[in-house]
Amino acid sequence: MRFDVITIFPEYLAPLELSLMGKARESGKVDLHLTNLRDFAFDRHKTVDDTPYGGGAGMVMKPEPWGLALDQALANSPASAREPLLIVPSPAGAVFNQQMAYDLAEEDHIVFAPARYEGIDERVLDWAETEFRVLPVSIGDYVLYGGEVAVMVMIEAITRLIPGAMGNPESLAEESHTGGLLEYPVYTKPATWRDEEVPPVLLSGNHGAIARWRRDEQIKRTFARRPDMVKAYPAENWDKKDRKLLQELHTEQKAAKKAEREAELSSEG
Ligand code: J9T
């Protein structure tokens, strides 16, 4: 996989060159290239932005530097790559998730175009459609100053799914979002810490009981924190004990809601 990032803040992305990406790069499976957009601005001040046609607040990124930087990324595309993918981080994009990370891990060449200011002149994105597959992507429903942090999130999530790039393939197979439920809680030594005990079942050596306990904890957590994921979970994947637990959780939730309503009424009363 080749990643290109074109940005006016390459230093934001520099930490990726160390840590995790260092290992992934050594494996030869990942190749990261940072390009400073200002290297393609040729006036005295290396200007990359200008005022918007039609008026309005803020500045717009000029098309010429982006055009040249994208030309360079195309020229450096690996021979094996089909049309490279151009990811434009934007709160208006499709929402990034673990499935998207899996799909993107199969690509040969991804170019990221994180924008600052009010965005990039739209003609750049129109032209890019002729040379790239263009994909606007959001990392969640909130707004950032620029797309750089979103690029870091995506590169990290994608890189750990590239076979051979991480060196820990087993933990991937067991993973939280892939299974459609949140992870169970984990514990290590000491068995007592600040008067808190590790759940005894984990010390029992009973592998069946441990597996059941972990499954129950996954379901309880997912029910409490991510009811949307419980709803989306394939019905045929619930076993008998799962269904019994879900029943209990629903009953408990109803009772809690009733108690809350009654407390509200009596305080209003
Ligand atoms: C400027 O970019 C953003 O604000 C951004 C990018 C990607 N995802 C978001 N949620 C926001």
Coordinates of C-alpha atoms and ligand atoms in Angstrom, one line a residue:
M1 CA 0.0 0.0 0.0
R2 CA 1.2 3.5 -0.9
F3 CA -0.2 6.4 1.1
D4 CA 0.3 9.9 -0.1
V5 CA -0.8 12.9 2.0
I6 CA -0.8 16.4 0.5
T7 CA -1.0 19.0 3.2
I8 CA 0.2 22.5 4.2
F9 CA 1.0 20.9 7.6
P10 CA 3.2 17.9 6.9
E11 CA 4.6 18.2 10.5
Y12 CA 1.1 17.2 11.8
L13 CA 1.6 13.8 10.1
A14 CA 5.2 13.4 11.1
P15 CA 4.4 11.2 14.2
L16 CA 3.1 8.6 11.7
E17 CA 6.7 8.3 10.3
L18 CA 7.8 7.0 13.7
S19 CA 5.8 4.6 15.9
L20 CA 3.4 2.3 14.3
M21 CA 4.1 3.3 10.7
G22 CA 7.8 2.7 11.3
K23 CA 7.1 -1.0 11.9
A24 CA 4.6 -1.2 9.1
R25 CA 7.1 0.5 6.8
E26 CA 9.9 -1.8 7.7
S27 CA 7.7 -4.8 6.7
G28 CA 7.7 -3.3 3.2
K29 CA 3.9 -3.5 3.1
V30 CA 3.3 0.2 3.6
D31 CA 4.9 3.2 2.0
L32 CA 4.0 6.7 3.4
H33 CA 4.8 9.9 1.5
L34 CA 4.1 13.4 2.8
T35 CA 3.9 16.3 0.4
N36 CA 4.0 19.9 1.4
L37 CA 1.3 21.7 -0.7
R38 CA 3.4 24.9 -0.5
D39 CA 6.1 23.2 -2.6
F40 CA 3.7 23.7 -5.5
A41 CA 3.0 27.4 -4.8
F42 CA 5.5 29.5 -6.7
D43 CA 4.7 33.1 -5.8
R44 CA 6.9 34.9 -3.3
H45 CA 4.7 34.0 -0.3
K46 CA 3.9 30.5 -1.5
T47 CA 0.2 31.4 -1.4
V48 CA -2.2 28.4 -1.2
D49 CA -5.5 30.3 -0.5
D50 CA -7.5 33.2 -1.7
T51 CA -10.9 34.9 -1.2
P52 CA -14.0 33.2 -2.4
Y53 CA -15.7 34.2 -5.6
G54 CA -19.2 35.4 -4.8
G55 CA -18.1 36.7 -1.4
G56 CA -18.5 35.2 2.1
A57 CA -16.4 34.4 5.1
G58 CA -13.0 32.7 5.1
M59 CA -10.6 31.6 2.4
V60 CA -10.6 28.9 -0.3
M61 CA -7.7 26.8 -1.3
K62 CA -6.4 27.8 -4.8
P63 CA -6.6 25.1 -7.5
E64 CA -3.1 25.4 -9.1
P65 CA -1.0 24.0 -6.2
W66 CA -3.5 21.1 -5.7
G67 CA -3.4 20.3 -9.4
L68 CA 0.4 20.0 -9.5
A69 CA 0.6 18.1 -6.2
L70 CA -2.0 15.6 -7.5
D71 CA -0.2 15.3 -10.8
Q72 CA 2.9 14.3 -8.8
A73 CA 0.9 11.7 -6.8
L74 CA -0.4 10.2 -10.1
A75 CA 3.1 10.1 -11.5
N76 CA 4.3 8.2 -8.4
S77 CA 1.4 5.7 -8.5
P78 CA 2.7 2.1 -8.2
A79 CA 2.5 0.2 -11.5
S80 CA 0.3 -2.4 -9.8
A81 CA -2.3 0.2 -8.8
R82 CA -5.5 0.7 -10.7
E83 CA -7.0 4.2 -10.7
P84 CA -5.7 5.5 -7.3
L85 CA -8.3 6.4 -4.6
L86 CA -8.4 10.1 -3.6
I87 CA -9.8 10.5 -0.1
V88 CA -11.0 14.0 0.7
P89 CA -11.7 14.3 4.5
S90 CA -14.9 16.3 5.0
P91 CA -17.7 16.4 7.5
A92 CA -20.0 16.0 4.5
G93 CA -18.4 12.7 3.5
A94 CA -19.5 9.1 4.0
V95 CA -18.8 8.1 7.6
F96 CA -15.6 6.1 8.1
N97 CA -16.0 2.8 10.0
Q98 CA -14.3 -0.5 10.5
Q99 CA -15.8 -2.0 7.4
M100 CA -14.6 0.9 5.3
A101 CA -11.1 0.4 6.9
Y102 CA -11.2 -3.3 5.8
D103 CA -12.1 -2.3 2.3
L104 CA -9.5 0.5 2.1
A105 CA -6.8 -2.0 3.3
E106 CA -7.2 -3.8 0.0
E107 CA -6.2 -0.7 -2.1
D108 CA -2.8 -0.3 -3.7
H109 CA -2.6 3.5 -3.6
I110 CA -4.5 6.0 -1.5
V111 CA -4.0 9.8 -1.8
F112 CA -5.3 12.0 1.0
A113 CA -6.2 15.6 0.3
P114 CA -6.9 17.2 3.7
A115 CA -8.1 20.8 3.3
R116 CA -7.8 23.8 5.6
Y117 CA -9.8 27.0 5.4
E118 CA -13.2 26.7 3.8
G119 CA -12.2 24.0 1.5
I120 CA -10.6 23.4 -1.9
D121 CA -11.8 25.1 -5.2
E122 CA -14.4 22.7 -6.5
R123 CA -12.8 22.5 -9.9
V124 CA -10.0 20.5 -8.4
L125 CA -12.4 17.8 -7.2
D126 CA -14.2 17.8 -10.6
W127 CA -10.9 17.4 -12.5
A128 CA -9.7 14.7 -10.0
E129 CA -12.7 12.6 -11.0
T130 CA -11.0 12.0 -14.4
E131 CA -7.9 10.5 -12.8
F132 CA -8.9 9.1 -9.4
R133 CA -11.8 7.5 -7.7
V134 CA -12.8 10.4 -5.5
L135 CA -14.2 9.6 -2.0
P136 CA -15.2 12.3 0.5
V137 CA -15.0 10.7 4.0
S138 CA -16.0 12.0 7.4
I139 CA -14.6 10.5 10.6
G140 CA -17.8 11.4 12.6
D141 CA -20.4 14.1 13.1
Y142 CA -18.2 17.0 14.2
V143 CA -16.1 19.7 12.6
L144 CA -12.3 20.1 12.7
Y145 CA -10.0 23.0 11.7
G146 CA -8.6 20.8 8.9
G147 CA -8.6 17.2 7.6
E148 CA -5.1 16.3 8.8
V149 CA -6.2 14.6 12.1
A150 CA -8.9 12.7 10.1
V151 CA -6.1 11.4 7.8
M152 CA -4.1 10.2 10.8
V153 CA -7.1 8.3 12.1
M154 CA -7.8 6.7 8.8
I155 CA -4.1 5.7 8.1
E156 CA -3.8 4.1 11.5
A157 CA -7.1 2.2 11.2
I158 CA -6.2 1.0 7.7
T159 CA -2.6 0.1 8.3
R160 CA -3.3 -2.3 11.2
L161 CA -5.6 -4.3 8.8
I162 CA -2.9 -4.7 6.1
P163 CA -1.9 -8.4 6.3
G164 CA 1.8 -8.6 7.5
A165 CA 2.1 -4.9 8.3
M166 CA 1.3 -5.3 12.0
G167 CA 2.6 -8.6 13.2
N168 CA -0.4 -9.4 15.4
P169 CA -2.9 -11.2 13.1
E170 CA -4.6 -13.2 15.9
S171 CA -5.9 -10.2 17.8
L172 CA -7.5 -8.9 14.6
A173 CA -9.6 -12.1 14.2
E174 CA -11.2 -11.7 17.6
E175 CA -11.8 -8.0 17.2
S176 CA -14.6 -5.9 18.7
H177 CA -16.4 -4.2 15.8
T178 CA -15.9 -7.1 13.4
G179 CA -17.9 -9.3 15.7
G180 CA -20.7 -6.7 15.8
L181 CA -20.5 -6.4 19.7
L182 CA -18.2 -4.3 21.9
E183 CA -15.2 -6.0 23.5
Y184 CA -15.5 -7.7 26.9
P185 CA -13.5 -6.1 29.8
V186 CA -10.0 -7.3 30.5
Y187 CA -7.9 -7.7 33.7
T188 CA -4.3 -8.5 34.7
K189 CA -2.3 -9.0 37.9
P190 CA -2.5 -8.2 40.7
A191 CA -5.8 -10.1 41.5
T192 CA -6.7 -7.4 44.2
W193 CA -6.0 -3.7 43.5
R194 CA -7.4 -0.9 45.7
D195 CA -9.8 -3.4 47.3
E196 CA -11.2 -4.3 43.8
E197 CA -11.1 -8.0 42.9
V198 CA -10.8 -9.5 39.4
P199 CA -14.0 -11.4 38.6
P200 CA -13.5 -14.8 40.2
V201 CA -14.6 -16.7 37.0
L202 CA -11.5 -15.5 35.2
L203 CA -9.3 -17.3 37.9
S204 CA -11.4 -20.5 37.7
G205 CA -9.6 -22.2 34.9
N206 CA -13.1 -23.1 33.5
H207 CA -12.8 -22.1 29.9
G208 CA -16.4 -22.7 29.1
A209 CA -17.5 -20.5 32.0
I210 CA -15.0 -17.8 31.0
A211 CA -16.2 -17.7 27.4
R212 CA -19.8 -17.4 28.6
W213 CA -19.0 -14.7 31.1
R214 CA -17.1 -12.7 28.4
R215 CA -20.0 -13.1 26.0
D216 CA -22.4 -11.8 28.6
E217 CA -20.2 -8.8 29.4
Q218 CA -20.0 -8.0 25.7
I219 CA -23.8 -8.1 25.4
K220 CA -24.3 -6.0 28.6
R221 CA -21.9 -3.3 27.5
T222 CA -23.3 -3.2 24.0
F223 CA -26.8 -3.0 25.3
A224 CA -25.9 -0.1 27.7
R225 CA -23.6 1.9 25.3
R226 CA -24.6 1.0 21.8
P227 CA -28.2 0.0 21.5
D228 CA -27.9 0.7 17.7
M229 CA -25.4 -2.2 17.5
V230 CA -27.7 -4.6 19.4
K231 CA -30.4 -3.8 16.9
A232 CA -28.2 -4.3 13.9
Y233 CA -26.7 -7.6 15.2
P234 CA -27.8 -10.5 13.0
A235 CA -30.7 -12.3 14.9
E236 CA -29.4 -15.7 13.9
N237 CA -26.2 -15.1 15.8
W238 CA -27.9 -14.8 19.2
D239 CA -27.8 -18.1 21.1
K240 CA -30.3 -19.2 23.7
K241 CA -28.4 -17.8 26.6
D242 CA -27.8 -14.5 24.8
R243 CA -31.6 -14.2 24.3
K244 CA -32.3 -14.9 27.9
L245 CA -29.8 -12.2 29.0
L246 CA -31.3 -9.7 26.5
Q247 CA -34.7 -10.4 27.9
E248 CA -33.4 -9.6 31.4
L249 CA -31.7 -6.4 30.3
H250 CA -34.9 -5.2 28.6
T251 CA -36.9 -5.9 31.7
E252 CA -34.3 -4.2 33.9
Q253 CA -34.3 -1.2 31.6
K254 CA -38.1 -0.9 31.7
A255 CA -38.2 -1.0 35.5
A256 CA -35.4 1.7 35.6
K257 CA -37.4 3.9 33.2
K258 CA -40.6 3.5 35.3
A259 CA -38.8 4.4 38.5
E260 CA -37.3 7.5 36.8
R261 CA -40.7 8.6 35.6
E262 CA -42.2 8.2 39.1
A263 CA -39.3 10.1 40.7
E264 CA -39.9 12.9 38.2
L265 CA -43.6 13.0 38.9
S266 CA -43.2 13.1 42.7
S267 CA -40.5 15.9 42.5
E268 CA -42.9 17.9 40.3
G269 CA -45.8 17.1 42.6
Ligands
J9T1 C1 -12.0 20.1 7.8 O1 -12.3 18.7 7.9 C2 -13.2 18.3 8.9 O2 -13.7 19.2 9.6 C3 -13.5 16.9 9.0 C4 -12.9 15.9 8.2 C5 -13.3 14.6 8.3 N1 -14.2 14.3 9.2 C6 -14.8 15.2 10.0 N2 -15.8 14.8 10.8 C7 -14.5 16.5 9.9

